[in-house]
XYZ file of C-alpha atoms in Angstrom:
728
model
C -38.715 -74.040 -11.231
C -35.688 -75.244 -9.240
C -32.839 -76.517 -11.356
C -31.720 -78.727 -8.462
C -34.654 -81.062 -9.139
C -34.744 -83.404 -12.104
C -36.544 -81.860 -15.034
C -38.826 -83.848 -17.221
C -36.818 -85.981 -19.560
C -33.427 -84.907 -18.157
C -31.093 -86.427 -15.618
C -29.931 -84.763 -12.416
C -26.479 -84.250 -13.852
C -27.828 -82.578 -16.908
C -29.967 -80.230 -14.884
C -26.931 -79.211 -12.841
C -25.156 -78.050 -15.965
C -27.766 -75.288 -16.215
C -26.436 -73.685 -13.030
C -24.413 -70.476 -13.532
C -20.681 -70.741 -13.041
C -20.204 -67.741 -10.701
C -21.358 -68.108 -7.077
C -23.889 -65.676 -5.660
C -24.971 -64.866 -2.098
C -27.797 -66.932 -0.621
C -31.095 -65.038 -0.568
C -34.397 -65.666 1.119
C -36.941 -67.397 -1.018
C -40.007 -65.462 -2.012
C -43.244 -66.140 -0.169
C -44.684 -69.317 -1.508
C -41.657 -70.002 -3.664
C -40.191 -72.681 -1.435
C -43.404 -74.661 -1.595
C -42.857 -75.399 -5.285
C -39.087 -75.939 -5.155
C -37.456 -79.210 -4.194
C -34.195 -79.787 -2.324
C -31.360 -80.713 -4.687
C -30.270 -83.461 -2.272
C -33.422 -85.210 -1.020
C -35.768 -84.023 -3.845
C -38.535 -83.235 -1.381
C -40.358 -79.937 -1.279
C -41.331 -80.284 2.395
C -40.657 -77.185 4.466
C -40.255 -78.485 8.038
C -37.389 -76.765 9.935
C -37.691 -79.096 12.925
C -37.112 -82.218 10.797
C -34.997 -81.029 7.870
C -33.620 -77.664 8.973
C -34.252 -74.355 7.243
C -35.215 -74.552 3.609
C -33.623 -71.862 1.451
C -33.856 -70.989 -2.201
C -31.209 -68.985 -4.017
C -33.091 -67.223 -6.779
C -29.981 -66.400 -8.818
C -28.888 -70.010 -8.819
C -32.454 -71.337 -8.810
C -31.132 -73.693 -6.141
C -33.027 -75.035 -3.091
C -31.566 -76.965 -0.158
C -32.595 -78.204 3.256
C -29.980 -77.137 5.813
C -29.668 -80.624 7.348
C -29.432 -82.308 3.929
C -26.550 -79.988 3.096
C -24.893 -80.254 6.506
C -24.929 -84.062 6.728
C -23.833 -84.837 3.170
C -20.701 -86.944 3.380
C -18.582 -85.448 0.601
C -18.844 -81.715 1.253
C -17.224 -79.316 3.693
C -17.860 -75.708 4.629
C -14.930 -73.969 2.959
C -16.359 -70.473 2.636
C -17.344 -67.727 5.017
C -20.846 -67.471 6.423
C -22.017 -65.079 3.710
C -20.493 -67.083 0.853
C -22.443 -69.618 -1.171
C -25.069 -71.428 0.897
C -24.409 -71.243 4.655
C -20.682 -71.079 3.825
C -20.798 -74.093 1.473
C -19.465 -72.992 -1.907
C -21.684 -73.473 -4.946
C -19.069 -75.419 -6.877
C -18.749 -77.806 -3.915
C -22.510 -78.319 -3.828
C -22.494 -79.084 -7.560
C -19.763 -81.677 -7.097
C -21.579 -83.262 -4.180
C -24.870 -83.523 -6.065
C -22.979 -85.075 -8.963
C -21.331 -87.569 -6.606
C -24.653 -88.420 -4.963
C -26.364 -88.941 -8.296
C -24.302 -92.113 -8.694
C -25.360 -93.531 -5.307
C -28.612 -95.398 -4.703
C -30.523 -94.869 -1.469
C -30.716 -98.016 0.671
C -34.240 -97.036 1.730
C -36.146 -95.641 -1.273
C -33.817 -97.205 -3.908
C -33.587 -93.901 -5.794
C -30.352 -92.134 -6.701
C -29.019 -89.024 -4.984
C -28.135 -90.611 -1.632
C -25.541 -88.085 -0.402
C -25.230 -89.401 3.179
C -23.284 -92.532 4.096
C -22.900 -94.529 7.290
C -19.522 -93.934 8.933
C -19.243 -97.442 10.372
C -16.258 -99.315 8.886
C -17.165 -101.537 5.910
C -20.774 -100.328 5.904
C -21.778 -99.231 2.401
C -25.298 -97.993 3.105
C -26.198 -94.581 1.688
C -29.467 -92.685 2.053
C -31.229 -89.359 1.730
C -31.656 -87.395 4.947
C -35.479 -87.842 5.106
C -35.072 -91.545 4.314
C -32.515 -91.836 7.116
C -34.993 -90.281 9.534
C -37.647 -92.704 8.346
C -35.370 -95.697 9.057
C -34.295 -94.228 12.420
C -30.701 -93.400 11.502
C -28.655 -91.237 13.866
C -27.195 -87.940 12.646
C -24.666 -86.295 14.971
C -24.624 -82.513 14.646
C -21.142 -82.124 16.121
C -17.538 -83.127 15.474
C -17.279 -84.451 11.908
C -21.089 -84.563 11.533
C -21.162 -88.338 11.382
C -24.245 -90.357 10.442
C -25.027 -93.951 11.417
C -27.406 -96.323 9.678
C -30.093 -98.305 11.493
C -27.702 -101.223 12.009
C -24.759 -99.276 13.445
C -26.386 -96.363 15.253
C -25.261 -95.632 18.858
C -27.564 -96.841 21.611
C -27.972 -95.983 25.263
C -26.807 -98.729 27.591
C -28.922 -98.985 30.743
C -27.355 -101.329 33.278
C -30.491 -101.853 35.345
C -34.080 -100.694 35.258
C -35.979 -100.735 38.496
C -38.988 -98.967 37.024
C -41.732 -101.491 36.359
C -44.464 -99.044 35.431
C -44.615 -96.394 32.769
C -43.019 -93.034 33.449
C -43.853 -89.552 32.278
C -41.892 -87.800 29.556
C -40.640 -84.848 31.560
C -41.350 -82.487 28.653
C -44.803 -83.421 27.325
C -45.875 -85.318 30.508
C -47.279 -88.238 28.518
C -46.599 -91.814 29.656
C -43.762 -93.727 28.007
C -42.176 -97.106 28.604
C -38.791 -96.575 30.351
C -36.891 -98.600 27.756
C -34.229 -96.854 25.638
C -35.168 -97.002 21.966
C -34.719 -94.697 19.012
C -37.780 -92.649 19.940
C -37.261 -92.798 23.732
C -34.117 -91.389 25.366
C -32.933 -91.324 28.945
C -31.113 -88.471 30.676
C -27.467 -89.350 31.430
C -27.540 -87.363 34.678
C -30.952 -88.308 36.168
C -32.041 -91.939 36.410
C -35.781 -91.246 36.213
C -35.729 -88.611 33.473
C -37.054 -90.027 30.188
C -37.994 -88.169 27.032
C -39.541 -88.594 23.623
C -36.919 -87.890 20.965
C -39.303 -85.508 19.204
C -39.928 -83.610 22.449
C -36.198 -83.252 23.027
C -35.566 -82.015 19.504
C -38.276 -79.369 19.721
C -36.964 -78.234 23.101
C -33.373 -78.081 21.784
C -34.440 -75.959 18.793
C -36.295 -73.541 21.070
C -33.756 -73.423 23.893
C -30.504 -73.316 21.913
C -27.097 -74.283 23.217
C -27.142 -71.843 26.128
C -30.439 -72.980 27.666
C -30.832 -76.644 26.641
C -30.406 -78.743 29.776
C -31.841 -81.630 31.788
C -35.355 -80.775 32.899
C -34.809 -82.331 36.344
C -31.295 -81.435 37.536
C -30.498 -78.546 35.137
C -27.197 -80.166 34.115
C -26.111 -78.919 30.703
C -22.621 -80.308 29.982
C -23.182 -84.054 30.483
C -26.732 -83.801 29.193
C -25.824 -82.008 25.970
C -22.930 -84.335 25.164
C -25.194 -87.369 25.420
C -27.963 -85.769 23.389
C -25.504 -84.790 20.653
C -24.247 -88.379 20.598
C -27.798 -89.619 20.205
C -28.536 -87.298 17.281
C -30.278 -84.302 18.855
C -29.433 -81.087 17.018
C -28.635 -78.235 19.442
C -28.343 -75.008 17.442
C -25.805 -72.384 18.480
C -28.310 -69.604 19.047
C -30.138 -67.856 21.819
C -33.391 -69.314 23.112
C -36.487 -68.415 21.110
C -37.943 -66.573 24.084
C -34.807 -64.445 24.294
C -35.306 -63.288 20.712
C -38.903 -62.132 21.173
C -39.239 -58.370 21.113
C -40.317 -56.948 24.474
C -40.582 -60.485 25.870
C -39.709 -59.269 29.369
C -41.418 -55.925 29.225
C -43.404 -56.668 32.373
C -40.170 -57.047 34.355
C -39.383 -53.392 33.725
C -42.511 -52.292 35.566
C -41.824 -51.070 39.102
C -44.005 -52.215 41.964
C -45.822 -49.149 43.300
C -48.169 -50.057 46.133
C -48.025 -49.525 49.903
C -48.518 -52.857 51.706
C -48.048 -51.891 55.374
C -50.945 -52.690 57.693
C -51.894 -49.036 58.271
C -51.222 -46.795 55.283
C -51.176 -43.125 56.326
C -51.546 -41.681 52.851
C -54.912 -40.019 52.319
C -54.544 -40.337 48.547
C -54.487 -44.132 48.755
C -51.974 -46.983 48.698
C -51.075 -46.471 45.017
C -50.183 -42.812 45.489
C -46.488 -42.262 44.696
C -44.696 -38.907 44.621
C -40.906 -39.118 44.134
C -38.620 -37.122 46.438
C -41.278 -36.783 49.094
C -42.445 -38.671 52.142
C -45.103 -40.298 49.927
C -42.529 -41.955 47.662
C -42.936 -45.747 47.598
C -39.933 -47.808 48.699
C -39.798 -51.482 47.645
C -38.616 -54.374 49.825
C -34.864 -54.791 49.333
C -35.174 -58.594 49.416
C -38.176 -59.568 47.302
C -39.091 -56.304 45.571
C -42.748 -57.402 45.512
C -43.907 -55.376 48.511
C -43.705 -51.660 49.162
C -44.273 -48.867 51.645
C -44.553 -45.099 51.649
C -41.539 -43.620 53.422
C -43.833 -41.952 55.952
C -45.804 -45.151 56.584
C -42.640 -46.947 57.827
C -40.961 -43.877 59.403
C -38.131 -43.908 56.860
C -36.119 -40.679 56.836
C -34.875 -41.027 53.251
C -35.182 -43.302 50.222
C -31.604 -44.557 50.805
C -32.664 -46.384 53.983
C -33.227 -50.125 53.516
C -36.602 -51.676 54.207
C -37.797 -55.303 54.324
C -41.380 -56.490 54.233
C -42.735 -58.573 57.140
C -42.366 -61.891 55.299
C -38.734 -61.327 54.307
C -37.828 -59.968 57.737
C -39.238 -63.048 59.458
C -37.275 -65.349 57.134
C -34.023 -63.469 57.680
C -34.402 -63.394 61.439
C -35.324 -67.071 61.666
C -32.267 -67.963 59.579
C -30.044 -65.983 61.922
C -28.572 -64.030 59.027
C -30.374 -60.696 59.223
C -28.246 -58.044 57.624
C -28.501 -54.901 55.597
C -28.182 -54.910 51.864
C -24.737 -55.531 50.481
C -22.778 -52.645 49.120
C -21.261 -54.650 46.275
C -21.525 -58.132 44.896
C -18.454 -60.329 44.728
C -17.328 -60.063 41.110
C -15.993 -63.570 40.538
C -18.660 -65.717 42.169
C -21.506 -65.111 39.789
C -22.811 -68.472 38.669
C -23.921 -68.128 35.109
C -25.129 -70.636 32.601
C -22.369 -72.968 31.513
C -21.306 -72.649 27.915
C -21.862 -75.972 26.260
C -18.501 -77.595 25.598
C -19.149 -79.158 22.225
C -16.739 -81.551 20.630
C -13.922 -80.173 18.522
C -15.283 -78.035 15.728
C -15.305 -79.380 12.236
C -15.194 -77.622 8.880
C -18.983 -77.936 8.866
C -20.103 -75.194 11.214
C -23.767 -74.718 12.204
C -25.123 -71.474 10.872
C -24.990 -68.385 13.069
C -26.510 -65.009 12.437
C -24.383 -61.866 12.923
C -26.398 -61.102 16.057
C -25.586 -64.521 17.489
C -21.907 -64.034 16.693
C -21.812 -60.686 18.504
C -23.448 -62.250 21.545
C -20.914 -65.079 21.429
C -18.078 -62.560 21.596
C -19.645 -60.986 24.659
C -20.032 -64.395 26.265
C -16.442 -65.345 25.502
C -15.194 -62.217 27.270
C -16.459 -63.504 30.629
C -16.410 -67.218 29.872
C -13.240 -68.113 31.800
C -14.175 -66.545 35.121
C -17.748 -67.767 34.976
C -16.744 -71.269 33.989
C -13.972 -71.880 36.535
C -15.942 -70.450 39.452
C -19.002 -72.447 38.425
C -17.014 -75.657 38.090
C -15.463 -75.293 41.535
C -18.805 -74.386 43.085
C -20.237 -77.547 41.529
C -17.412 -79.554 43.122
C -18.240 -77.865 46.421
C -21.755 -79.322 46.365
C -20.186 -82.594 47.553
C -19.223 -81.051 50.905
C -21.671 -82.102 53.596
C -22.625 -79.805 56.461
C -21.033 -82.166 58.926
C -18.099 -80.490 60.690
C -14.803 -82.290 61.118
C -12.137 -80.646 63.272
C -8.545 -80.631 62.061
C -6.067 -79.777 64.824
C -3.077 -77.776 63.594
C 0.070 -77.045 65.558
C 1.664 -73.996 63.943
C 5.041 -74.990 65.350
C 4.800 -78.184 63.277
C 2.395 -77.105 60.561
C 3.226 -79.608 57.815
C 3.230 -82.730 59.981
C 0.063 -81.742 61.849
C -1.694 -81.109 58.524
C -0.545 -84.516 57.272
C -1.737 -86.182 60.466
C -5.107 -84.482 60.141
C -5.630 -85.614 56.543
C -4.361 -89.126 57.263
C -6.604 -89.574 60.290
C -8.899 -92.552 59.728
C -11.887 -90.427 60.796
C -11.087 -87.666 58.317
C -13.511 -87.445 55.401
C -12.698 -84.914 52.627
C -16.422 -84.446 51.957
C -17.071 -83.150 55.507
C -16.893 -79.466 56.370
C -13.396 -78.695 57.656
C -13.059 -76.779 60.923
C -9.525 -75.618 61.745
C -8.449 -75.575 65.378
C -4.995 -74.204 66.313
C -3.301 -75.798 69.314
C -0.042 -75.033 71.086
C 1.814 -77.951 72.631
C 3.520 -75.537 75.046
C 0.148 -74.423 76.405
C -0.301 -76.527 79.535
C -3.968 -75.544 79.778
C -4.740 -77.194 76.434
C -6.552 -74.162 75.074
C -7.867 -74.322 71.506
C -8.081 -71.373 69.141
C -10.467 -71.450 66.162
C -8.734 -70.790 62.875
C -9.694 -69.688 59.393
C -10.100 -72.567 56.946
C -9.118 -70.406 53.983
C -6.026 -69.115 55.813
C -5.049 -72.712 56.608
C -5.481 -73.811 52.981
C -3.527 -70.769 51.795
C -0.618 -71.633 54.110
C -0.858 -75.253 52.973
C -0.490 -74.282 49.290
C 2.521 -72.086 50.166
C 4.099 -74.971 52.067
C 3.460 -77.301 49.133
C 4.967 -74.868 46.614
C 8.180 -74.593 48.641
C 8.435 -78.303 49.449
C 10.940 -80.773 48.006
C 8.106 -82.519 46.151
C 8.446 -79.981 43.321
C 11.437 -78.581 41.479
C 11.897 -75.453 39.414
C 11.805 -71.731 40.081
C 8.413 -70.318 39.072
C 6.804 -72.998 36.928
C 7.402 -76.234 38.801
C 7.426 -79.921 37.892
C 7.367 -82.936 40.158
C 10.740 -83.895 41.597
C 12.107 -87.373 42.244
C 12.300 -87.767 46.033
C 12.628 -91.408 47.034
C 11.899 -90.733 50.705
C 8.763 -88.767 49.864
C 7.704 -91.571 47.525
C 8.207 -94.125 50.281
C 6.106 -92.022 52.688
C 3.358 -91.580 50.045
C 3.731 -87.794 50.196
C 3.023 -87.290 46.495
C -0.415 -88.811 46.988
C -1.005 -86.545 49.978
C 0.116 -83.521 47.936
C -2.431 -84.282 45.208
C -5.083 -84.791 47.873
C -4.224 -81.414 49.438
C -4.609 -79.600 46.117
C -7.993 -81.261 45.537
C -9.232 -80.443 49.046
C -8.088 -76.822 48.760
C -10.062 -76.308 45.534
C -13.254 -78.046 46.650
C -13.312 -76.419 50.101
C -12.911 -72.883 48.773
C -9.172 -72.454 49.200
C -6.620 -71.074 46.733
C -5.413 -72.859 43.633
C -1.738 -73.926 43.283
C -0.762 -71.393 40.613
C 2.791 -72.771 40.305
C 2.429 -75.787 37.999
C 4.382 -75.832 34.760
C 2.381 -76.195 31.581
C 4.058 -79.566 31.050
C 2.915 -80.904 34.429
C -0.613 -79.647 33.861
C -0.757 -81.141 30.355
C 0.383 -84.501 31.738
C -2.517 -84.411 34.212
C -5.094 -83.167 31.724
C -4.127 -85.021 28.537
C -1.730 -87.745 29.697
C 2.109 -87.925 29.604
C 1.993 -89.710 26.256
C 0.364 -86.634 24.694
C 2.707 -84.077 26.282
C 5.943 -82.660 24.897
C 8.169 -81.012 27.553
C 10.402 -78.012 26.867
C 13.998 -77.208 27.859
C 12.798 -74.772 30.552
C 11.333 -77.771 32.417
C 14.861 -79.014 33.190
C 16.007 -77.629 36.549
C 19.088 -79.887 36.912
C 22.143 -77.871 35.796
C 24.158 -80.886 34.626
C 21.312 -82.259 32.498
C 20.696 -78.797 31.047
C 24.380 -78.600 30.059
C 24.158 -81.979 28.309
C 21.191 -80.812 26.265
C 22.882 -77.525 25.404
C 25.958 -79.394 24.153
C 23.793 -81.804 22.127
C 21.965 -78.949 20.411
C 25.237 -77.094 19.813
C 26.930 -80.053 18.062
C 27.897 -78.977 14.553
C 29.152 -82.266 13.068
C 28.545 -85.975 13.430
C 32.017 -86.320 15.018
C 31.108 -83.726 17.662
C 27.897 -85.598 18.416
C 29.650 -88.984 18.685
C 32.291 -87.450 20.948
C 29.557 -86.094 23.158
C 27.864 -89.493 23.352
C 31.210 -91.011 24.324
C 31.609 -88.473 27.150
C 28.138 -89.201 28.562
C 27.959 -92.848 27.568
C 27.125 -94.224 31.031
C 24.428 -91.614 31.666
C 22.785 -92.096 28.268
C 22.949 -95.857 28.675
C 21.379 -95.630 32.140
C 18.416 -93.555 30.924
C 17.978 -95.679 27.777
C 18.762 -92.914 25.294
C 21.728 -94.383 23.424
C 21.126 -94.278 19.669
C 23.081 -94.821 16.478
C 24.133 -91.499 14.966
C 24.031 -91.425 11.160
C 23.545 -87.704 10.518
C 23.744 -84.431 12.399
C 19.943 -84.198 12.414
C 19.883 -87.151 14.842
C 20.867 -84.720 17.584
C 17.305 -83.427 17.736
C 15.854 -86.852 18.499
C 18.628 -87.473 21.047
C 17.885 -84.177 22.810
C 14.162 -84.962 22.777
C 14.753 -88.413 24.288
C 16.837 -86.953 27.121
C 14.249 -84.249 27.737
C 11.307 -86.668 27.856
C 13.169 -89.005 30.177
C 14.240 -86.336 32.646
C 10.936 -84.437 32.820
C 8.378 -87.241 32.405
C 9.703 -90.809 32.545
C 12.051 -90.179 35.479
C 9.163 -89.042 37.718
C 6.594 -91.571 36.500
C 6.087 -93.097 39.977
C 5.648 -89.728 41.762
C 3.318 -88.595 38.967
C 1.033 -91.622 39.271
C 0.896 -91.217 43.046
C 0.162 -87.475 42.767
C -2.526 -88.150 40.169
C -4.267 -90.641 42.465
C -4.376 -88.038 45.222
C -5.795 -85.445 42.833
C -8.716 -87.775 42.145
C -10.064 -86.896 45.595
C -13.626 -85.533 45.325
C -13.519 -85.942 41.528
C -11.119 -83.034 40.932
C -8.876 -84.785 38.367
C -11.884 -85.906 36.338
C -13.150 -82.310 36.290
C -9.727 -81.064 35.164
C -9.598 -83.606 32.332
C -13.120 -82.632 31.251
C -12.475 -78.861 31.310
C -8.682 -78.416 30.914
C -8.974 -74.940 29.382
C -10.843 -73.640 32.430
C -8.434 -75.098 35.002
C -5.186 -74.296 33.166
C -4.993 -70.670 34.255
C -5.519 -71.245 37.985
C -3.032 -74.136 38.081
C -0.252 -72.513 36.067
C -0.602 -68.801 36.843
C -0.841 -66.713 39.966
C -4.080 -64.718 40.459
C -4.318 -61.243 38.987
C -2.866 -58.371 41.004
C -5.289 -56.756 43.420
C -6.439 -53.199 42.810
C -8.314 -50.583 44.796
C -11.471 -51.277 42.820
C -11.251 -55.045 43.311
C -10.914 -54.682 47.092
C -13.595 -52.005 47.235
C -16.002 -54.286 45.396
C -14.942 -57.312 47.448
C -15.776 -55.949 50.910
C -19.451 -55.412 51.668
C -20.992 -53.180 54.319
C -23.216 -55.252 56.582
C -24.207 -52.663 59.171
C -24.971 -48.969 59.281
C -21.473 -47.494 59.125
C -19.850 -44.146 59.502
C -19.982 -42.454 56.102
C -16.789 -40.466 56.686
C -14.861 -43.615 57.655
C -16.021 -45.382 54.516
C -14.723 -42.414 52.540
C -11.386 -42.702 54.357
C -11.360 -46.447 53.490
C -11.733 -45.817 49.746
C -9.080 -43.072 49.863
C -6.757 -45.416 51.742
C -7.166 -48.150 49.111
C -6.305 -45.667 46.374
C -3.254 -44.455 48.295
C -2.027 -48.048 48.740
C -2.483 -48.701 45.035
C -0.537 -45.530 44.209
C 2.374 -46.654 46.412
C 1.854 -43.942 49.044
C 1.851 -46.477 51.868
C 4.212 -49.175 53.102
C 1.257 -51.569 53.096
C 0.271 -53.478 49.936
C -3.091 -54.655 48.644
C -2.130 -58.232 49.489
C -1.309 -57.167 53.063
C -4.813 -55.753 53.513
C -6.424 -58.952 52.224
C -4.197 -61.161 54.402
C -4.955 -58.992 57.449
C -8.710 -59.422 56.949
C -9.007 -62.951 55.521
C -5.668 -64.737 55.872
C -5.404 -65.088 52.065
C -3.224 -63.000 49.767
C -5.468 -63.567 46.744
C -9.127 -64.178 46.017
C -9.861 -67.933 45.770
C -11.270 -69.117 42.417
C -14.727 -69.692 43.943
C -14.638 -66.541 46.081
C -14.716 -66.160 49.843
C -17.232 -67.768 52.127
C -18.487 -65.806 53.971
C -18.037 -62.740 51.796
C -15.525 -60.248 53.251
C -17.296 -57.466 55.139
C -16.560 -54.116 56.758
C -17.801 -52.470 59.936
C -16.813 -49.172 61.540
C -16.130 -49.087 65.293
C -14.883 -46.545 67.828
C -11.402 -47.922 68.502
C -7.786 -46.989 68.002
C -6.722 -49.612 65.459
C -8.326 -51.852 62.808
C -9.087 -55.473 63.637
C -9.171 -58.359 61.178
C -11.371 -61.374 61.950
C -10.069 -64.057 59.592
C -12.666 -66.650 60.627
C -15.521 -64.392 59.495
C -13.524 -62.439 56.858
C -14.542 -59.250 58.659
C -12.488 -56.043 58.800
C -13.316 -53.540 61.563
C -12.229 -50.007 60.638
C -11.382 -47.353 63.281
C -13.558 -44.244 63.331
C -11.209 -41.248 63.276
C -11.666 -37.513 62.833
C -9.067 -37.088 60.073
C -7.786 -39.168 57.183
C -4.195 -38.830 58.440
C -5.135 -40.559 61.710
C -6.975 -43.256 59.746
C -4.010 -43.995 57.480
C -1.465 -44.063 60.308
C -3.695 -46.408 62.311
C -4.207 -48.771 59.360
C -0.506 -48.809 58.373
C 0.693 -49.444 61.916
C -1.755 -52.257 62.716
C -1.501 -54.122 59.395
C 2.277 -53.842 59.088
C 3.042 -54.957 62.647
C 0.430 -57.709 62.763
C 1.745 -59.303 59.560
C 5.351 -58.903 60.759
C 4.595 -60.802 63.955
C 2.766 -63.530 62.033
C 5.669 -63.905 59.601
C 8.124 -64.258 62.450
C 5.890 -66.862 64.054
C 5.490 -68.823 60.826
C 9.011 -68.372 59.423
C 10.257 -71.672 60.822
C 7.667 -73.758 58.964
C 7.068 -71.768 55.754
């Protein structure tokens, strides 16, 4: 019999005294044992994981709890490790909580033991977890694990409802009235997506945090935040179908059947002999059709083959190409990790297997998240081209004119056209959008709008403020990110924190001060050893301190720290308040600022740090082979990359990337189109920056290949630098 339940003739408190004093590890209950034991909190013996969470019995303690009853109790926190006590809740803490609850009467059933209280101010309602469910209370399984009674529970606000008739629950497909109630919830991201609460909870339990998403638009972040607010428990575990043994066994089976119109194999279409002409080759696109090598006149298994259906689709789309050699490493769009609210001492239970998988996910979380977020922003770009005319002799002003043009729309596809005002024939030259955006970010970094050496803050430039250039600068950064260009990479952490969290929540550091005179003032303030030294210093800089509003009465030497902080905050933040607000408004273009404030951890690295250094492997993986190429030349290409990485060439990895794409680093969302390679009979390599294509020369020796590559890349970039030196 469970000691957590009241024994006959004894109170709850008395029964608790029978518990041992030393904590033991939580064990599984014996089969059938949990049916006769009652939860020490709600005093029910129901075993329903969907409603009450897992029910566990510790045989040593003779103690039974429902997971949700334990998790939502108001006066207990998870102070132990996962394996300690019960789900990390220490036994002595559980005893104290049961004792505390024994003095509280449930507002629903009127019995004692109500361990859960409403968090609304001045509300004194307490209840058992099952009683709270019965009265439609809301329990939030995130943050501080708050609970709300039926009077103060959060509700969904629907501004307008144009649906007159009933709609289908998009999970169970039964009709429901499209009116938000406790049992009916609406998706925050899709207007016509309605659900039964019970359907959502079952789906969340089965899908877990990594697969629970809107059934219509597949959004996970906005959807999960709203569902957590409305009391849906989303466990931090893999989906139930992911945990089934051999759940995807059928996917490991290879398709082995010849589907060509006239199969030449006498043994039949299913006959497959590896390393012979009767080996079956699958379609490289769909993998669901096959052919014997001999039936399609293939010389070897390495040759690519497409079935008739895939070939017709590729040709009609105008994008017929051979299989890619490598996939671009940083453009894989994975499933977004759910960004839950800040963790609380009460942590949902995780098995060791789940924790190991979390570590694996965290290893690739940053790259997957930032590329996915920028790709999502890119969905706003419409396939409606808008030409931007750029005069390289006056790059900055022509870029400004293009963005300020009343017909310019940042959500249209940008087409760059280079013009030369000295060309009397008015000829136009198509340009690379990513090269243009890369040059624009370089121009911005070196402009007078920012100050500092490596990590830059906004400067105070009255003329730029008058011309609204700070707004245009923010707009340029937003457009570069959304349209697949590079990220800034030169922001100071202070500037980024002001954008992400607000200036009021940001504390600058001394390194943010680029003005020598101000830096000297702060150094002297921090070096003051006595009150007299500090007062003498204030006397020397009286007018300056009065002007910036930092004069203060000095009563002790410790006041120097507040004085130094006031000067620092004024110079780095308050002084540039007007430029900051203007820059922030520009960064709101295409919803970029809102995305930054929602996912600051993901955006921090690309705003405040330069991209990682390129390596031979990164470039080798980046460039794909789109046509049948000379095998020897491809070998020379890989050897050349390794030689450049080893410093055996005057060319750098960045030079190669600039020569082929116009960019010296890989944009956060990758290149579009993907960089490609082709081998041609010519003397020197050619870089097509509009298509990100690099044509390699076919040579007889590696020495000829290297000399040709070095000469072309080095001289081409030298000429471009000379041409651009007057505006960069």
